[in-house]
Amino acid sequence: MAPTTHEFDHHADIRAALADPALVPELPAANAGPAGASVAWLCATVARFSSGEPHRRRRALVEAELARLEPATLRRAAAAAREGEVRVRVVRALAEALGMPEPEAVAEAVTVVAGAYFGGTDPAADEAVARLVAQLMPEPADEAALEAAANRIGLLVQACAATAALVEAAADDDVPLARVLREVPPVPTMRRVAARTTQVAGREIAEGDVVLLDLATANRVHPEPLTFGASPRACPGRAHALALADGLLQRPLTAFARLHHQATPLLLPNAWDYATAAVLAVRGFQAVGTTSLGVAAAAGLPDGAAATVEETLALARRLGRGSFLFTVDAESGFSDDPEEVAELASRLHEAGAAGINLEDGRPDGTLAPVELHAAKIAAVSRPPCPRCS
C-alpha cells in the first residue's frame, strides 16, 4: 500500500510538524556509497538529513563552525567577491572565511555536489565529494574526522543552494531581504517522513507517510516567517546567510545601518530635546535616539497614549537641523492604522530621522496583536520609505 501524502500550510501546523520527533527528513534515494567518496555517503552523514542523537551531534559540529564567523566579516568578504557565478561566489566567500585551503577549488567542487544533493546520481558529484574530503579532512581518516568533514561540506552545499537562491530572487528589485525571504523563500516546501505513527493538527499520520510543509503559503498569512525553519531544527546559519546575500547584492548601507555592522554593539542614548541630543553627540555617541517618555514629560502629557505625535514631529524637525544621526521613539506609531503609521514614518524621515522604533506594548501592560504590529512594520518598510531603518 502506497504511503499517504499530507500537506500543511498553516503556520501553527508547520511548527508542530517541525517540532515532532516522529517526522524526520527524508534521505534522498540512492545506493549507499563508499565512505568519504560519494554524495550518498555525504547525505547519510550530515545534520540536514539526520534525526535524533545523530542530528544533535552533527548540528553541534555545524554550529561550532558558524560560531567562528562574524556575519559582518562574511558580508565584507562577499562584497569583495565581484566575479563569477553567484553560487561559486557564495561558497568561495564562506570557504575563505572558514580558513579552508584553495577556496576557489572548494567552491567549484561544492557546486557540482549541490546538483545531486537532493536526489539523483552523478559520478562527477561523487568524485567532487572525494576531492573535498581529501582536501578538508586531516589525517588519519577515522570515523569522527569523516563526520566532521561531511558536515563542513554540508554547510557549504546548503549555502550554495539556499543563499544563492535568495540572492537571485532579490537581485532584480530593491526590497529588503526580509521581505524577499517571506514572499519568495529559497526553500518553499519542506518534506518529512513519519518514522512512526503520529498526529498533526488532529490528522493521523501513519508510519511511512509523507508530510509536505508549504512554507511559502504559511509565510504569506503569518507575521513570523518559517523560511529558516523552526525549533528544534531552525537553521543555525540565518545571520550568516543574510550577511552573505547582503554582501553579494552590494546594496549601499545608510550611515545608520552601517553602525549595526561594527565589531561592538551600537549604544543609542536617549534625548528629549535638542540640547540633550547635542550634548550626547558632542560626548562622542554615534547616534542619538529620542525617548517618548521624555518628550511626553517635557510637554506635560501622558506617555504611551498617542498624545504626543505633534511634539514628536516638532522635535524631529529640530534635531534634523543638527549634524548628528538620530532615531525617533514613535510609541506604537500613534495609530493602529498601518497606513497612518507609514505616513508618520515618511514625515519623520523627511524631517531627518535615520530610523524609528515602534513599540508593541500597550498602556494596560498587554501586547498588541502580532499581526497588527507586523502590518505596521511592513507598511513602514515598503517604498516610498525604504530608507527608514
PDB file of N, CA and C in Angstrom, residues 37-40 42-43 85 87-89 91-92 103-132 153 156-161:
ATOM      1  N   ALA A  37      33.451   9.286  -0.191  1.00  0.00           N
ATOM      2  CA  ALA A  37      33.672   9.335  -1.644  1.00  0.00           C
ATOM      3  C   ALA A  37      32.384   9.284  -2.447  1.00  0.00           C
ATOM      4  N   SER A  38      31.252   9.700  -1.875  1.00  0.00           N
ATOM      5  CA  SER A  38      30.002   9.696  -2.644  1.00  0.00           C
ATOM      6  C   SER A  38      29.002  10.662  -2.039  1.00  0.00           C
ATOM      7  N   VAL A  39      28.089  11.123  -2.865  1.00  0.00           N
ATOM      8  CA  VAL A  39      27.023  12.006  -2.388  1.00  0.00           C
ATOM      9  C   VAL A  39      26.097  11.244  -1.441  1.00  0.00           C
ATOM     10  N   ALA A  40      25.869   9.958  -1.730  1.00  0.00           N
ATOM     11  CA  ALA A  40      25.006   9.157  -0.848  1.00  0.00           C
ATOM     12  C   ALA A  40      25.589   9.099   0.562  1.00  0.00           C
ATOM     13  N   LEU A  42      27.606  11.319   1.881  1.00  0.00           N
ATOM     14  CA  LEU A  42      27.515  12.674   2.427  1.00  0.00           C
ATOM     15  C   LEU A  42      26.129  12.927   3.013  1.00  0.00           C
ATOM     16  N   CYS A  43      25.085  12.616   2.244  1.00  0.00           N
ATOM     17  CA  CYS A  43      23.712  12.855   2.711  1.00  0.00           C
ATOM     18  C   CYS A  43      23.396  12.042   3.961  1.00  0.00           C
ATOM     19  N   GLU A  85      29.978  33.111 -11.005  1.00  0.00           N
ATOM     20  CA  GLU A  85      28.578  32.754 -10.773  1.00  0.00           C
ATOM     21  C   GLU A  85      28.229  32.942  -9.304  1.00  0.00           C
ATOM     22  N   ARG A  87      26.554  31.183  -7.148  1.00  0.00           N
ATOM     23  CA  ARG A  87      26.777  30.036  -6.254  1.00  0.00           C
ATOM     24  C   ARG A  87      28.256  29.893  -5.902  1.00  0.00           C
ATOM     25  N   VAL A  88      29.120  30.104  -6.886  1.00  0.00           N
ATOM     26  CA  VAL A  88      30.558  29.990  -6.638  1.00  0.00           C
ATOM     27  C   VAL A  88      31.017  31.091  -5.692  1.00  0.00           C
ATOM     28  N   ARG A  89      30.507  32.290  -5.881  1.00  0.00           N
ATOM     29  CA  ARG A  89      30.896  33.404  -5.024  1.00  0.00           C
ATOM     30  C   ARG A  89      30.444  33.193  -3.580  1.00  0.00           C
ATOM     31  N   VAL A  91      29.963  30.263  -2.005  1.00  0.00           N
ATOM     32  CA  VAL A  91      30.763  29.220  -1.364  1.00  0.00           C
ATOM     33  C   VAL A  91      32.211  29.677  -1.178  1.00  0.00           C
ATOM     34  N   ARG A  92      32.734  30.387  -2.156  1.00  0.00           N
ATOM     35  CA  ARG A  92      34.127  30.850  -2.041  1.00  0.00           C
ATOM     36  C   ARG A  92      34.289  31.777  -0.832  1.00  0.00           C
ATOM     37  N   PRO A 103      40.051  27.978  -1.614  1.00  0.00           N
ATOM     38  CA  PRO A 103      38.600  28.219  -1.598  1.00  0.00           C
ATOM     39  C   PRO A 103      37.963  28.216  -2.984  1.00  0.00           C
ATOM     40  N   GLU A 104      38.698  28.628  -4.006  1.00  0.00           N
ATOM     41  CA  GLU A 104      38.136  28.606  -5.360  1.00  0.00           C
ATOM     42  C   GLU A 104      37.857  27.177  -5.803  1.00  0.00           C
ATOM     43  N   ALA A 105      38.817  26.267  -5.572  1.00  0.00           N
ATOM     44  CA  ALA A 105      38.620  24.859  -5.935  1.00  0.00           C
ATOM     45  C   ALA A 105      37.510  24.229  -5.103  1.00  0.00           C
ATOM     46  N   VAL A 106      37.446  24.601  -3.823  1.00  0.00           N
ATOM     47  CA  VAL A 106      36.371  24.110  -2.954  1.00  0.00           C
ATOM     48  C   VAL A 106      35.014  24.542  -3.512  1.00  0.00           C
ATOM     49  N   ALA A 107      34.905  25.812  -3.898  1.00  0.00           N
ATOM     50  CA  ALA A 107      33.638  26.327  -4.407  1.00  0.00           C
ATOM     51  C   ALA A 107      33.212  25.608  -5.680  1.00  0.00           C
ATOM     52  N   GLU A 108      34.143  25.387  -6.573  1.00  0.00           N
ATOM     53  CA  GLU A 108      33.807  24.686  -7.815  1.00  0.00           C
ATOM     54  C   GLU A 108      33.309  23.271  -7.529  1.00  0.00           C
ATOM     55  N   ALA A 109      33.964  22.571  -6.606  1.00  0.00           N
ATOM     56  CA  ALA A 109      33.555  21.204  -6.278  1.00  0.00           C
ATOM     57  C   ALA A 109      32.190  21.176  -5.590  1.00  0.00           C
ATOM     58  N   VAL A 110      31.951  22.133  -4.707  1.00  0.00           N
ATOM     59  CA  VAL A 110      30.683  22.171  -3.969  1.00  0.00           C
ATOM     60  C   VAL A 110      29.510  22.402  -4.916  1.00  0.00           C
ATOM     61  N   THR A 111      29.683  23.246  -5.928  1.00  0.00           N
ATOM     62  CA  THR A 111      28.583  23.474  -6.866  1.00  0.00           C
ATOM     63  C   THR A 111      28.232  22.203  -7.632  1.00  0.00           C
ATOM     64  N   VAL A 112      29.217  21.360  -7.881  1.00  0.00           N
ATOM     65  CA  VAL A 112      28.944  20.074  -8.542  1.00  0.00           C
ATOM     66  C   VAL A 112      28.166  19.165  -7.597  1.00  0.00           C
ATOM     67  N   VAL A 113      28.591  19.114  -6.336  1.00  0.00           N
ATOM     68  CA  VAL A 113      27.906  18.269  -5.343  1.00  0.00           C
ATOM     69  C   VAL A 113      26.466  18.729  -5.147  1.00  0.00           C
ATOM     70  N   ALA A 114      26.253  20.043  -5.138  1.00  0.00           N
ATOM     71  CA  ALA A 114      24.911  20.592  -4.890  1.00  0.00           C
ATOM     72  C   ALA A 114      23.905  20.109  -5.915  1.00  0.00           C
ATOM     73  N   GLY A 115      24.355  19.836  -7.129  1.00  0.00           N
ATOM     74  CA  GLY A 115      23.438  19.380  -8.172  1.00  0.00           C
ATOM     75  C   GLY A 115      22.842  18.017  -7.906  1.00  0.00           C
ATOM     76  N   ALA A 116      23.497  17.219  -7.049  1.00  0.00           N
ATOM     77  CA  ALA A 116      22.987  15.872  -6.759  1.00  0.00           C
ATOM     78  C   ALA A 116      22.614  15.691  -5.291  1.00  0.00           C
ATOM     79  N   TYR A 117      22.655  16.784  -4.526  1.00  0.00           N
ATOM     80  CA  TYR A 117      22.483  16.687  -3.071  1.00  0.00           C
ATOM     81  C   TYR A 117      21.086  16.249  -2.666  1.00  0.00           C
ATOM     82  N   PHE A 118      20.080  16.692  -3.403  1.00  0.00           N
ATOM     83  CA  PHE A 118      18.703  16.372  -3.029  1.00  0.00           C
ATOM     84  C   PHE A 118      18.109  15.246  -3.871  1.00  0.00           C
ATOM     85  N   GLY A 119      18.961  14.447  -4.480  1.00  0.00           N
ATOM     86  CA  GLY A 119      18.479  13.294  -5.235  1.00  0.00           C
ATOM     87  C   GLY A 119      19.182  13.158  -6.567  1.00  0.00           C
ATOM     88  N   GLY A 120      19.158  11.938  -7.096  1.00  0.00           N
ATOM     89  CA  GLY A 120      19.794  11.676  -8.376  1.00  0.00           C
ATOM     90  C   GLY A 120      21.199  11.135  -8.194  1.00  0.00           C
ATOM     91  N   THR A 121      21.779  10.648  -9.254  1.00  0.00           N
ATOM     92  CA  THR A 121      23.134  10.122  -9.220  1.00  0.00           C
ATOM     93  C   THR A 121      23.978  10.872 -10.237  1.00  0.00           C
ATOM     94  N   ASP A 122      25.216  11.109  -9.862  1.00  0.00           N
ATOM     95  CA  ASP A 122      26.129  11.829 -10.734  1.00  0.00           C
ATOM     96  C   ASP A 122      27.555  11.442 -10.348  1.00  0.00           C
ATOM     97  N   PRO A 123      28.227  10.649 -11.175  1.00  0.00           N
ATOM     98  CA  PRO A 123      29.614  10.251 -10.863  1.00  0.00           C
ATOM     99  C   PRO A 123      30.519  11.448 -10.630  1.00  0.00           C
ATOM    100  N   ALA A 124      30.283  12.545 -11.355  1.00  0.00           N
ATOM    101  CA  ALA A 124      31.107  13.735 -11.159  1.00  0.00           C
ATOM    102  C   ALA A 124      30.921  14.304  -9.755  1.00  0.00           C
ATOM    103  N   ALA A 125      29.676  14.247  -9.243  1.00  0.00           N
ATOM    104  CA  ALA A 125      29.415  14.728  -7.884  1.00  0.00           C
ATOM    105  C   ALA A 125      30.097  13.833  -6.858  1.00  0.00           C
ATOM    106  N   ASP A 126      30.084  12.524  -7.088  1.00  0.00           N
ATOM    107  CA  ASP A 126      30.786  11.595  -6.186  1.00  0.00           C
ATOM    108  C   ASP A 126      32.281  11.908  -6.162  1.00  0.00           C
ATOM    109  N   GLU A 127      32.845  12.154  -7.327  1.00  0.00           N
ATOM    110  CA  GLU A 127      34.267  12.489  -7.401  1.00  0.00           C
ATOM    111  C   GLU A 127      34.552  13.808  -6.680  1.00  0.00           C
ATOM    112  N   ALA A 128      33.628  14.758  -6.801  1.00  0.00           N
ATOM    113  CA  ALA A 128      33.804  16.046  -6.125  1.00  0.00           C
ATOM    114  C   ALA A 128      33.784  15.868  -4.610  1.00  0.00           C
ATOM    115  N   VAL A 129      32.908  14.995  -4.094  1.00  0.00           N
ATOM    116  CA  VAL A 129      32.885  14.709  -2.655  1.00  0.00           C
ATOM    117  C   VAL A 129      34.228  14.147  -2.216  1.00  0.00           C
ATOM    118  N   ALA A 130      34.759  13.191  -2.979  1.00  0.00           N
ATOM    119  CA  ALA A 130      36.046  12.587  -2.624  1.00  0.00           C
ATOM    120  C   ALA A 130      37.160  13.639  -2.586  1.00  0.00           C
ATOM    121  N   ARG A 131      37.157  14.561  -3.543  1.00  0.00           N
ATOM    122  CA  ARG A 131      38.180  15.615  -3.568  1.00  0.00           C
ATOM    123  C   ARG A 131      38.043  16.535  -2.355  1.00  0.00           C
ATOM    124  N   LEU A 132      36.813  16.891  -2.026  1.00  0.00           N
ATOM    125  CA  LEU A 132      36.588  17.780  -0.890  1.00  0.00           C
ATOM    126  C   LEU A 132      37.010  17.128   0.424  1.00  0.00           C
ATOM    127  N   ILE A 153      31.298  20.120   4.612  1.00  0.00           N
ATOM    128  CA  ILE A 153      30.869  20.132   3.207  1.00  0.00           C
ATOM    129  C   ILE A 153      29.374  20.422   3.122  1.00  0.00           C
ATOM    130  N   LEU A 156      28.579  24.046   3.363  1.00  0.00           N
ATOM    131  CA  LEU A 156      28.863  24.752   2.114  1.00  0.00           C
ATOM    132  C   LEU A 156      27.797  24.477   1.055  1.00  0.00           C
ATOM    133  N   VAL A 157      27.339  23.229   0.988  1.00  0.00           N
ATOM    134  CA  VAL A 157      26.323  22.872  -0.013  1.00  0.00           C
ATOM    135  C   VAL A 157      25.009  23.596   0.287  1.00  0.00           C
ATOM    136  N   GLN A 158      24.627  23.641   1.560  1.00  0.00           N
ATOM    137  CA  GLN A 158      23.406  24.354   1.933  1.00  0.00           C
ATOM    138  C   GLN A 158      23.493  25.826   1.552  1.00  0.00           C
ATOM    139  N   ALA A 159      24.645  26.434   1.809  1.00  0.00           N
ATOM    140  CA  ALA A 159      24.833  27.837   1.449  1.00  0.00           C
ATOM    141  C   ALA A 159      24.774  28.021  -0.059  1.00  0.00           C
ATOM    142  N   CYS A 160      25.383  27.084  -0.767  1.00  0.00           N
ATOM    143  CA  CYS A 160      25.410  27.155  -2.231  1.00  0.00           C
ATOM    144  C   CYS A 160      23.998  27.191  -2.794  1.00  0.00           C
ATOM    145  N   ALA A 161      23.147  26.332  -2.280  1.00  0.00           N
ATOM    146  CA  ALA A 161      21.789  26.224  -2.827  1.00  0.00           C
ATOM    147  C   ALA A 161      20.877  27.349  -2.338  1.00  0.00           C
TER     148      ALA A 161
END
